[in-house]
mmCIF file of C-alpha atoms in Angstrom:
data_model
loop_
_atom_site.group_PDB
_atom_site.id
_atom_site.type_symbol
_atom_site.label_atom_id
_atom_site.label_comp_id
_atom_site.label_asym_id
_atom_site.label_seq_id
_atom_site.Cartn_x
_atom_site.Cartn_y
_atom_site.Cartn_z
ATOM 1 C CA MET A 210 -16.799 -32.778 -73.393
ATOM 2 C CA HIS A 211 -16.668 -36.526 -74.032
ATOM 3 C CA LEU A 212 -13.486 -36.768 -71.969
ATOM 4 C CA THR A 213 -15.114 -34.980 -69.049
ATOM 5 C CA SER A 214 -18.151 -37.278 -68.969
ATOM 6 C CA SER A 215 -16.031 -40.466 -69.126
ATOM 7 C CA GLN A 216 -13.811 -39.063 -66.350
ATOM 8 C CA GLU A 217 -16.936 -38.530 -64.243
ATOM 9 C CA GLN A 218 -18.084 -42.086 -64.930
ATOM 10 C CA ILE A 219 -14.723 -43.441 -63.732
ATOM 11 C CA ASN A 220 -14.867 -41.323 -60.563
ATOM 12 C CA LEU A 221 -18.440 -42.364 -59.817
ATOM 13 C CA ALA A 222 -17.598 -46.055 -60.232
ATOM 14 C CA SER A 223 -14.622 -45.852 -57.869
ATOM 15 C CA ARG A 224 -16.764 -43.928 -55.396
ATOM 16 C CA ASP A 225 -19.320 -46.730 -55.436
ATOM 17 C CA GLU A 226 -16.601 -49.324 -55.021
ATOM 18 C CA LEU A 227 -15.138 -47.404 -52.121
ATOM 19 C CA SER A 228 -18.575 -47.051 -50.525
ATOM 20 C CA ARG A 229 -19.240 -50.781 -50.863
ATOM 21 C CA PHE A 230 -15.832 -51.669 -49.517
ATOM 22 C CA LEU A 231 -16.165 -49.395 -46.481
ATOM 23 C CA ALA A 232 -19.669 -50.711 -45.743
ATOM 24 C CA GLU A 233 -18.326 -54.267 -45.767
ATOM 25 C CA ALA A 234 -15.193 -53.511 -43.748
ATOM 26 C CA GLU A 235 -16.430 -51.056 -41.120
ATOM 27 C CA ARG A 236 -17.847 -53.523 -38.559
ATOM 28 C CA ARG A 237 -14.828 -55.770 -38.546
ATOM 29 C CA ALA A 238 -12.551 -52.748 -38.401
ATOM 30 C CA TYR A 239 -14.517 -51.457 -35.428
ATOM 31 C CA LYS A 240 -14.225 -54.783 -33.587
ATOM 32 C CA GLN A 241 -10.503 -54.966 -34.303
ATOM 33 C CA ALA A 242 -10.011 -51.457 -32.946
ATOM 34 C CA LEU A 243 -12.211 -52.263 -29.949
ATOM 35 C CA PHE A 244 -10.143 -55.372 -29.093
ATOM 36 C CA ALA A 245 -7.029 -53.221 -29.276
ATOM 37 C CA VAL A 246 -8.098 -50.120 -27.350
ATOM 38 C CA ARG A 247 -11.018 -51.402 -25.224
ATOM 39 C CA ASP A 248 -12.892 -48.152 -25.596
ATOM 40 C CA GLU A 249 -15.926 -47.840 -27.841
ATOM 41 C CA HIS A 250 -15.502 -44.138 -28.627
ATOM 42 C CA VAL A 251 -11.768 -44.380 -29.262
ATOM 43 C CA ALA A 252 -12.368 -47.419 -31.479
ATOM 44 C CA LEU A 253 -14.924 -45.468 -33.511
ATOM 45 C CA ASP A 254 -12.520 -42.525 -33.832
ATOM 46 C CA ILE A 255 -9.779 -44.872 -35.030
ATOM 47 C CA VAL A 256 -12.033 -46.444 -37.671
ATOM 48 C CA GLN A 257 -13.170 -43.003 -38.813
ATOM 49 C CA ASP A 258 -9.557 -41.779 -39.115
ATOM 50 C CA ALA A 259 -8.624 -44.867 -41.110
ATOM 51 C CA MET A 260 -11.603 -44.413 -43.446
ATOM 52 C CA LEU A 261 -10.799 -40.737 -44.009
ATOM 53 C CA LYS A 262 -7.152 -41.469 -44.761
ATOM 54 C CA LEU A 263 -8.067 -44.225 -47.196
ATOM 55 C CA ALA A 264 -10.663 -42.076 -48.973
ATOM 56 C CA GLU A 265 -8.422 -39.047 -49.233
ATOM 57 C CA LYS A 266 -5.118 -40.613 -50.217
ATOM 58 C CA TYR A 267 -5.691 -44.055 -51.666
ATOM 59 C CA ALA A 268 -9.176 -44.117 -53.180
ATOM 60 C CA ALA A 269 -7.734 -43.973 -56.706
ATOM 61 C CA LYS A 270 -5.999 -47.301 -56.144
ATOM 62 C CA PRO A 271 -7.452 -50.454 -57.710
ATOM 63 C CA MET A 272 -10.215 -52.168 -55.742
ATOM 64 C CA GLU A 273 -8.044 -55.246 -55.070
ATOM 65 C CA GLU A 274 -5.529 -53.127 -53.145
ATOM 66 C CA LEU A 275 -8.068 -51.463 -50.855
ATOM 67 C CA PRO A 276 -8.392 -54.236 -48.189
ATOM 68 C CA LEU A 277 -4.657 -54.432 -47.574
ATOM 69 C CA LEU A 278 -4.242 -50.640 -47.641
ATOM 70 C CA PHE A 279 -7.144 -50.178 -45.254
ATOM 71 C CA GLN A 280 -5.759 -52.775 -42.847
ATOM 72 C CA ARG A 281 -2.366 -51.138 -42.950
ATOM 73 C CA ILE A 282 -3.851 -47.706 -42.251
ATOM 74 C CA LEU A 283 -6.052 -49.130 -39.485
ATOM 75 C CA GLN A 284 -3.159 -50.903 -37.764
ATOM 76 C CA ASN A 285 -0.971 -47.802 -38.024
ATOM 77 C CA THR A 286 -3.746 -45.666 -36.545
ATOM 78 C CA ILE A 287 -4.086 -48.117 -33.636
ATOM 79 C CA ARG A 288 -0.307 -48.038 -33.118
ATOM 80 C CA ASP A 289 -0.372 -44.211 -33.170
ATOM 81 C CA TYR A 290 -2.994 -44.368 -30.437
ATOM 82 C CA TYR A 291 -0.760 -46.688 -28.371
ATOM 83 C CA ARG A 292 2.150 -44.267 -28.771
ATOM 84 C CA ARG A 293 0.054 -41.302 -27.658
ATOM 85 C CA GLN A 294 -1.238 -43.332 -24.722
ATOM 86 C CA LYS A 295 2.316 -44.284 -23.759
ATOM 87 C CA VAL A 296 3.439 -40.652 -23.749
ATOM 88 C CA ARG A 297 0.322 -39.621 -21.852
ATOM 89 C CA SER A 298 0.726 -42.344 -19.240
ATOM 90 C CA MET A 299 4.405 -41.434 -18.842
ATOM 91 C CA TRP A 300 3.449 -37.843 -18.036
ATOM 92 C CA THR A 301 0.650 -39.007 -15.775
ATOM 93 C CA THR A 302 3.072 -41.236 -13.874
ATOM 94 C CA LEU A 303 5.525 -38.384 -13.568
ATOM 95 C CA THR A 304 2.965 -35.870 -12.352
ATOM 96 C CA SER A 305 0.930 -38.100 -10.058
ATOM 97 C CA SER A 306 1.737 -41.318 -8.274
ATOM 98 C CA LEU A 307 -1.770 -41.569 -6.857
ATOM 99 C CA ILE A 308 -3.391 -42.851 -10.073
ATOM 100 C CA PRO A 309 -3.271 -46.658 -10.346
ATOM 101 C CA GLN A 310 -1.252 -47.763 -13.392
ATOM 102 C CA HIS A 311 -3.198 -50.846 -14.502
ATOM 103 C CA GLU A 312 -6.806 -49.807 -14.282
ATOM 104 C CA GLU A 313 -7.585 -51.680 -17.483
ATOM 105 C CA ASP A 314 -6.721 -55.015 -15.830
ATOM 106 C CA ASP A 315 -9.896 -54.650 -13.837
ATOM 107 C CA TYR A 316 -11.964 -54.349 -17.002
ATOM 108 C CA ASP A 317 -13.969 -57.421 -17.751
ATOM 109 C CA PRO A 318 -16.317 -57.467 -20.774
ATOM 110 C CA LEU A 319 -18.139 -60.355 -19.076
ATOM 111 C CA ASP A 320 -19.488 -57.858 -16.552
ATOM 112 C CA THR A 321 -21.409 -55.881 -19.173
ATOM 113 C CA LEU A 322 -22.481 -58.942 -21.121
ATOM 114 C CA GLN A 323 -23.626 -60.713 -17.977
ATOM 115 C CA SER A 324 -25.748 -57.760 -16.941
ATOM 116 C CA LYS A 325 -27.386 -57.725 -20.389
ATOM 117 C CA ASP A 326 -27.919 -61.447 -20.184
ATOM 118 C CA ASN A 327 -29.542 -61.070 -16.825
ATOM 119 C CA ASN A 328 -31.965 -58.523 -18.242
ATOM 120 C CA ASN A 329 -32.964 -60.808 -21.126
ATOM 121 C CA GLN A 330 -32.628 -64.098 -19.318
ATOM 122 C CA THR A 331 -36.253 -65.069 -19.674
ATOM 123 C CA SER A 332 -36.416 -64.446 -23.425
ATOM 124 C CA ALA A 333 -32.968 -65.635 -24.565
ATOM 125 C CA PRO A 334 -32.630 -69.312 -25.476
ATOM 126 C CA ASP A 335 -29.931 -71.369 -23.731
ATOM 127 C CA ALA A 336 -27.946 -71.839 -26.938
ATOM 128 C CA SER A 337 -27.868 -68.120 -27.556
ATOM 129 C CA LEU A 338 -26.785 -67.485 -23.975
ATOM 130 C CA GLU A 339 -24.010 -70.030 -24.299
ATOM 131 C CA GLN A 340 -22.945 -68.397 -27.564
ATOM 132 C CA LEU A 341 -22.837 -65.004 -25.879
ATOM 133 C CA GLN A 342 -20.747 -66.391 -23.046
ATOM 134 C CA LEU A 343 -18.397 -68.029 -25.510
ATOM 135 C CA LEU A 344 -18.105 -64.768 -27.438
ATOM 136 C CA ALA A 345 -17.351 -62.898 -24.229
ATOM 137 C CA LEU A 346 -14.622 -65.393 -23.316
ATOM 138 C CA ILE A 347 -13.059 -65.256 -26.777
ATOM 139 C CA GLU A 348 -13.173 -61.464 -26.839
ATOM 140 C CA LYS A 349 -11.610 -61.288 -23.381
ATOM 141 C CA ALA A 350 -8.877 -63.716 -24.452
ATOM 142 C CA LEU A 351 -8.237 -61.682 -27.601
ATOM 143 C CA MET A 352 -8.061 -58.438 -25.649
ATOM 144 C CA ASP A 353 -5.545 -59.981 -23.270
ATOM 145 C CA LEU A 354 -3.189 -60.975 -26.103
ATOM 146 C CA ALA A 355 -0.083 -58.908 -26.770
ATOM 147 C CA PRO A 356 -0.958 -56.251 -29.390
ATOM 148 C CA ARG A 357 1.199 -57.687 -32.181
ATOM 149 C CA GLN A 358 -0.050 -61.227 -31.509
ATOM 150 C CA ARG A 359 -3.661 -60.066 -31.622
ATOM 151 C CA GLU A 360 -3.004 -58.061 -34.784
ATOM 152 C CA ALA A 361 -1.396 -61.049 -36.517
ATOM 153 C CA PHE A 362 -4.084 -63.477 -35.376
ATOM 154 C CA LEU A 363 -7.010 -61.296 -36.486
ATOM 155 C CA LEU A 364 -5.491 -60.411 -39.851
ATOM 156 C CA ARG A 365 -4.503 -63.995 -40.548
ATOM 157 C CA TYR A 366 -7.546 -65.876 -39.274
ATOM 158 C CA TRP A 367 -10.370 -63.347 -39.276
ATOM 159 C CA GLU A 368 -9.499 -61.110 -42.213
ATOM 160 C CA ASP A 369 -8.345 -64.242 -44.037
ATOM 161 C CA MET A 370 -5.101 -62.700 -45.250
ATOM 162 C CA ASP A 371 -2.181 -64.919 -46.205
ATOM 163 C CA THR A 372 1.157 -64.619 -44.426
ATOM 164 C CA ALA A 373 2.613 -62.228 -47.007
ATOM 165 C CA GLU A 374 -0.407 -59.906 -46.880
ATOM 166 C CA THR A 375 -0.417 -59.967 -43.085
ATOM 167 C CA ALA A 376 3.290 -59.122 -43.069
ATOM 168 C CA ALA A 377 2.660 -56.219 -45.460
ATOM 169 C CA ALA A 378 -0.209 -54.906 -43.326
ATOM 170 C CA MET A 379 1.830 -55.211 -40.127
ATOM 171 C CA GLY A 380 5.051 -53.869 -41.641
ATOM 172 C CA CYS A 381 7.127 -56.863 -40.578
ATOM 173 C CA SER A 382 8.599 -60.065 -42.013
ATOM 174 C CA GLU A 383 6.605 -63.205 -42.775
ATOM 175 C CA GLY A 384 8.665 -65.039 -40.159
ATOM 176 C CA SER A 385 7.514 -62.562 -37.522
ATOM 177 C CA VAL A 386 3.885 -63.070 -38.593
ATOM 178 C CA LYS A 387 4.213 -66.838 -38.177
ATOM 179 C CA GLN A 388 5.822 -66.359 -34.773
ATOM 180 C CA HIS A 389 3.130 -63.910 -33.610
ATOM 181 C CA CYS A 390 0.350 -66.203 -34.863
ATOM 182 C CA SER A 391 1.834 -69.255 -33.178
ATOM 183 C CA ARG A 392 2.189 -67.442 -29.867
ATOM 184 C CA ALA A 393 -1.314 -65.988 -30.203
ATOM 185 C CA ILE A 394 -2.841 -69.441 -30.742
ATOM 186 C CA HIS A 395 -0.961 -70.865 -27.754
ATOM 187 C CA ALA A 396 -1.996 -67.933 -25.558
ATOM 188 C CA LEU A 397 -5.626 -68.194 -26.695
ATOM 189 C CA ALA A 398 -5.638 -71.951 -26.127
ATOM 190 C CA ALA A 399 -4.269 -71.490 -22.617
ATOM 191 C CA ALA A 400 -6.726 -68.714 -21.779
ATOM 192 C CA LEU A 401 -9.714 -70.663 -23.087
ATOM 193 C CA LYS A 402 -8.591 -73.919 -21.484
ATOM 194 C CA ALA A 403 -8.644 -72.150 -18.146
ATOM 195 C CA GLN A 404 -12.363 -71.581 -18.844
ATOM 196 C CA GLY A 405 -12.950 -75.220 -19.798
ATOM 197 C CA ILE A 406 -12.734 -74.782 -23.561
ATOM 198 C CA ASP A 407 -10.219 -76.748 -25.638
ATOM 199 C CA LEU A 408 -8.796 -74.941 -28.649
ATOM 200 C CA SER A 409 -7.655 -77.787 -30.895
ATOM 201 C CA MET B 34 -18.487 -74.982 -20.011
ATOM 202 C CA SER B 35 -16.309 -77.785 -21.365
ATOM 203 C CA LYS B 36 -16.036 -78.149 -25.121
ATOM 204 C CA LYS B 37 -13.648 -78.407 -28.049
ATOM 205 C CA LEU B 38 -13.116 -75.344 -30.191
ATOM 206 C CA GLN B 39 -11.406 -75.117 -33.596
ATOM 207 C CA PRO B 40 -9.686 -71.880 -34.713
ATOM 208 C CA GLU B 41 -12.352 -71.665 -37.445
ATOM 209 C CA HIS B 42 -14.995 -71.578 -34.712
ATOM 210 C CA ILE B 43 -13.369 -68.471 -33.298
ATOM 211 C CA ARG B 44 -13.773 -66.869 -36.679
ATOM 212 C CA GLN B 45 -17.408 -67.945 -36.837
ATOM 213 C CA VAL B 46 -18.110 -66.599 -33.350
ATOM 214 C CA LEU B 47 -16.460 -63.307 -34.217
ATOM 215 C CA ASP B 48 -18.446 -63.076 -37.458
ATOM 216 C CA ASN B 49 -21.647 -63.651 -35.497
ATOM 217 C CA SER B 50 -20.653 -60.935 -33.055
ATOM 218 C CA LEU B 51 -20.796 -58.388 -35.901
ATOM 219 C CA GLU B 52 -24.567 -58.788 -35.915
ATOM 220 C CA GLN B 53 -24.716 -57.808 -32.261
ATOM 221 C CA ILE B 54 -23.137 -54.390 -32.690
ATOM 222 C CA GLU B 55 -25.503 -51.845 -31.218
ATOM 223 C CA PRO B 56 -27.456 -49.401 -33.435
ATOM 224 C CA PRO B 57 -25.746 -46.221 -32.097
ATOM 225 C CA VAL B 58 -22.352 -47.691 -33.054
ATOM 226 C CA LEU B 59 -23.648 -48.672 -36.501
ATOM 227 C CA SER B 60 -25.006 -45.173 -36.915
ATOM 228 C CA ARG B 61 -21.617 -43.641 -36.095
ATOM 229 C CA LEU B 62 -19.908 -46.045 -38.484
ATOM 230 C CA ARG B 63 -22.318 -44.967 -41.224
ATOM 231 C CA GLN B 64 -21.573 -41.310 -40.491
ATOM 232 C CA ALA B 65 -17.836 -42.025 -40.626
ATOM 233 C CA ARG B 66 -18.301 -43.732 -43.993
ATOM 234 C CA GLU B 67 -20.281 -40.785 -45.352
ATOM 235 C CA GLN B 68 -17.586 -38.365 -44.187
ATOM 236 C CA ALA B 69 -14.941 -40.504 -45.866
ATOM 237 C CA LEU B 70 -16.905 -40.490 -49.121
ATOM 238 C CA ALA B 71 -17.301 -36.705 -48.889
ATOM 239 C CA ARG B 72 -13.533 -36.446 -48.401
ATOM 240 C CA HIS B 73 -13.084 -38.679 -51.451
ATOM 241 C CA ASP B 74 -15.318 -36.380 -53.521
ATOM 242 C CA ALA B 75 -13.350 -33.333 -52.371
ATOM 243 C CA ALA B 76 -10.055 -35.020 -53.265
ATOM 244 C CA ALA B 77 -11.456 -35.933 -56.700
ATOM 245 C CA ALA B 78 -12.558 -32.315 -57.236
ATOM 246 C CA ARG B 79 -9.068 -31.074 -56.275
ATOM 247 C CA GLY B 80 -7.638 -33.532 -58.793
ATOM 248 C CA ALA B 81 -9.933 -32.129 -61.495
ATOM 249 C CA SER B 82 -8.921 -28.539 -60.699
ATOM 250 C CA GLY B 83 -5.288 -29.661 -60.908
ATOM 251 C CA TRP B 84 -5.953 -30.816 -64.449
ATOM 252 C CA ALA B 85 -7.568 -27.453 -65.161
ATOM 253 C CA ALA B 86 -4.495 -25.651 -63.827
ATOM 254 C CA ARG B 87 -2.189 -27.706 -66.016
ATOM 255 C CA TRP B 88 -4.368 -26.982 -69.030
ATOM 256 C CA HIS B 89 -4.356 -23.275 -68.142
ATOM 257 C CA PHE B 90 -0.562 -23.243 -68.316
ATOM 258 C CA ASP B 91 -0.724 -23.461 -72.125
ATOM 259 C CA THR B 92 -3.061 -20.486 -72.558
ATOM 260 C CA PRO B 93 -1.897 -17.083 -74.039
ATOM 261 C CA HIS B 94 -1.713 -15.663 -70.519
ATOM 262 C CA TYR B 95 1.224 -17.958 -69.799
ATOM 263 C CA LYS B 96 2.744 -17.221 -73.225
ATOM 264 C CA PHE B 97 2.918 -13.578 -72.143
ATOM 265 C CA ARG B 98 4.826 -14.697 -69.033
ATOM 266 C CA TYR B 99 7.298 -16.584 -71.204
ATOM 267 C CA PHE B 100 7.759 -13.406 -73.288
ATOM 268 C CA ALA B 101 8.269 -11.248 -70.180
ATOM 269 C CA ALA B 102 10.851 -13.684 -68.817
ATOM 270 C CA ALA B 103 12.705 -13.636 -72.151
ATOM 271 C CA ALA B 104 12.658 -9.794 -72.151
ATOM 272 C CA VAL B 105 14.103 -9.632 -68.628
ATOM 273 C CA PHE B 106 16.823 -12.099 -69.630
ATOM 274 C CA ALA B 107 17.700 -9.985 -72.705
ATOM 275 C CA ALA B 108 17.858 -6.821 -70.570
ATOM 276 C CA VAL B 109 20.198 -8.462 -68.074
ATOM 277 C CA LEU B 110 22.395 -9.740 -70.918
ATOM 278 C CA PHE B 111 22.559 -6.265 -72.537
ATOM 279 C CA SER B 112 23.439 -4.619 -69.210
ATOM 280 C CA GLY B 113 26.201 -7.155 -68.642
ATOM 281 C CA MET B 114 27.697 -6.585 -72.075
ATOM 282 C CA THR B 115 27.606 -2.767 -71.658
ATOM 283 C CA TYR B 116 29.281 -3.000 -68.256
ATOM 284 C CA TRP B 117 31.971 -5.324 -69.621
ATOM 285 C CA GLN B 118 32.637 -2.911 -72.531
ATOM 286 C CA HIS B 119 32.940 0.032 -70.116
ATOM 287 C CA VAL B 120 35.418 -1.821 -67.899
ATOM 288 C CA HIS B 121 37.428 -2.834 -70.972
ATOM 289 C CA GLU B 122 37.692 0.824 -72.121
ATOM 290 C CA ALA B 123 38.771 1.991 -68.655
ATOM 291 C CA THR B 124 41.476 -0.650 -68.635
ATOM 292 C CA GLU B 125 42.783 0.613 -71.964
ATOM 293 C CA VAL B 126 43.047 4.184 -70.569
ATOM 294 C CA ASP B 127 44.831 2.918 -67.442
ATOM 295 C CA VAL B 128 47.387 1.071 -69.577
ATOM 296 C CA ALA B 129 47.906 4.189 -71.723
ATOM 297 C CA ILE B 130 48.547 6.343 -68.595
ATOM 298 C CA LEU B 131 51.098 3.876 -67.274
ATOM 299 C CA THR B 132 52.961 3.716 -70.594
ATOM 300 C CA ASP B 133 52.752 7.503 -71.269
ATOM 301 C CA GLU B 134 50.955 6.843 -74.514
ATOM 302 C CA LEU B 135 47.792 8.810 -73.800
ATOM 303 C CA PRO B 136 46.270 10.314 -76.921
ATOM 304 C CA ILE B 137 45.864 14.116 -76.969
ATOM 305 C CA GLU B 138 42.036 13.854 -76.989
ATOM 306 C CA VAL B 139 42.071 12.650 -73.394
ATOM 307 C CA TYR B 140 43.611 15.942 -72.220
ATOM 308 C CA VAL B 141 41.180 17.916 -74.354
ATOM 309 C CA ASP B 142 38.227 16.335 -72.514
#
């Protein structure tokens, strides 16, 4: 009887830890997925899949391991989505040549943000507007990065992982992480410079 | 817009953007989290029933299964020995026929 109650206490504690961790990680995970797939609903599905996998298979792991495991699951789920998209687009190309292949190039998050800004133009302060524009530019630049570069950059500089952790989450060597990060920073700097912003 | 931007500023801007996520998205994220926690509870319950199953293996019910398995093994062993004995006797008769040394009882049967 004593064993059962202590077992329950352990389970409850890990459940609370998992709940806290997911609550802290979910927004950033959503944004990461959104940068990668550019679709709100798909991004939410990806985050949900990653959460379910973590809760079902790895929740018994120590708390310190959860961030890295979750990132690894999230990145794998995003890559699975890319693979499915690749197969789907291959079949689409084979079956119909009428559908344009690079529809997503026309997508510009500035369009949606600008329309919102226009609606709230009278109430929003200038600083806030400038911040929104800056955010839109950075998000656009991040979305335009190559997937592995974006993955490395976000894990390294947003999730604050070191090179070894980033390499473990991405399933590659530390050298590759450094290379991806370096290229990402150069690409971001070039993209932002074109908009009049110096990334130094 | 012409300004200098450090990589840390990108991080800061992205962190600020988390506050601008719309309520419907936050609601779906909360639902996803609750589903994940429910899945965690189910997995924990399965783990507990696994313990119960392992404990159950030591109960008298499983002792009976051990006994039944031992009985089947003994029966197979006995059958094998009987068959081997029968074959051995038949071989002895065959040898006796070939060497014309059959005992008189064989003809009586």
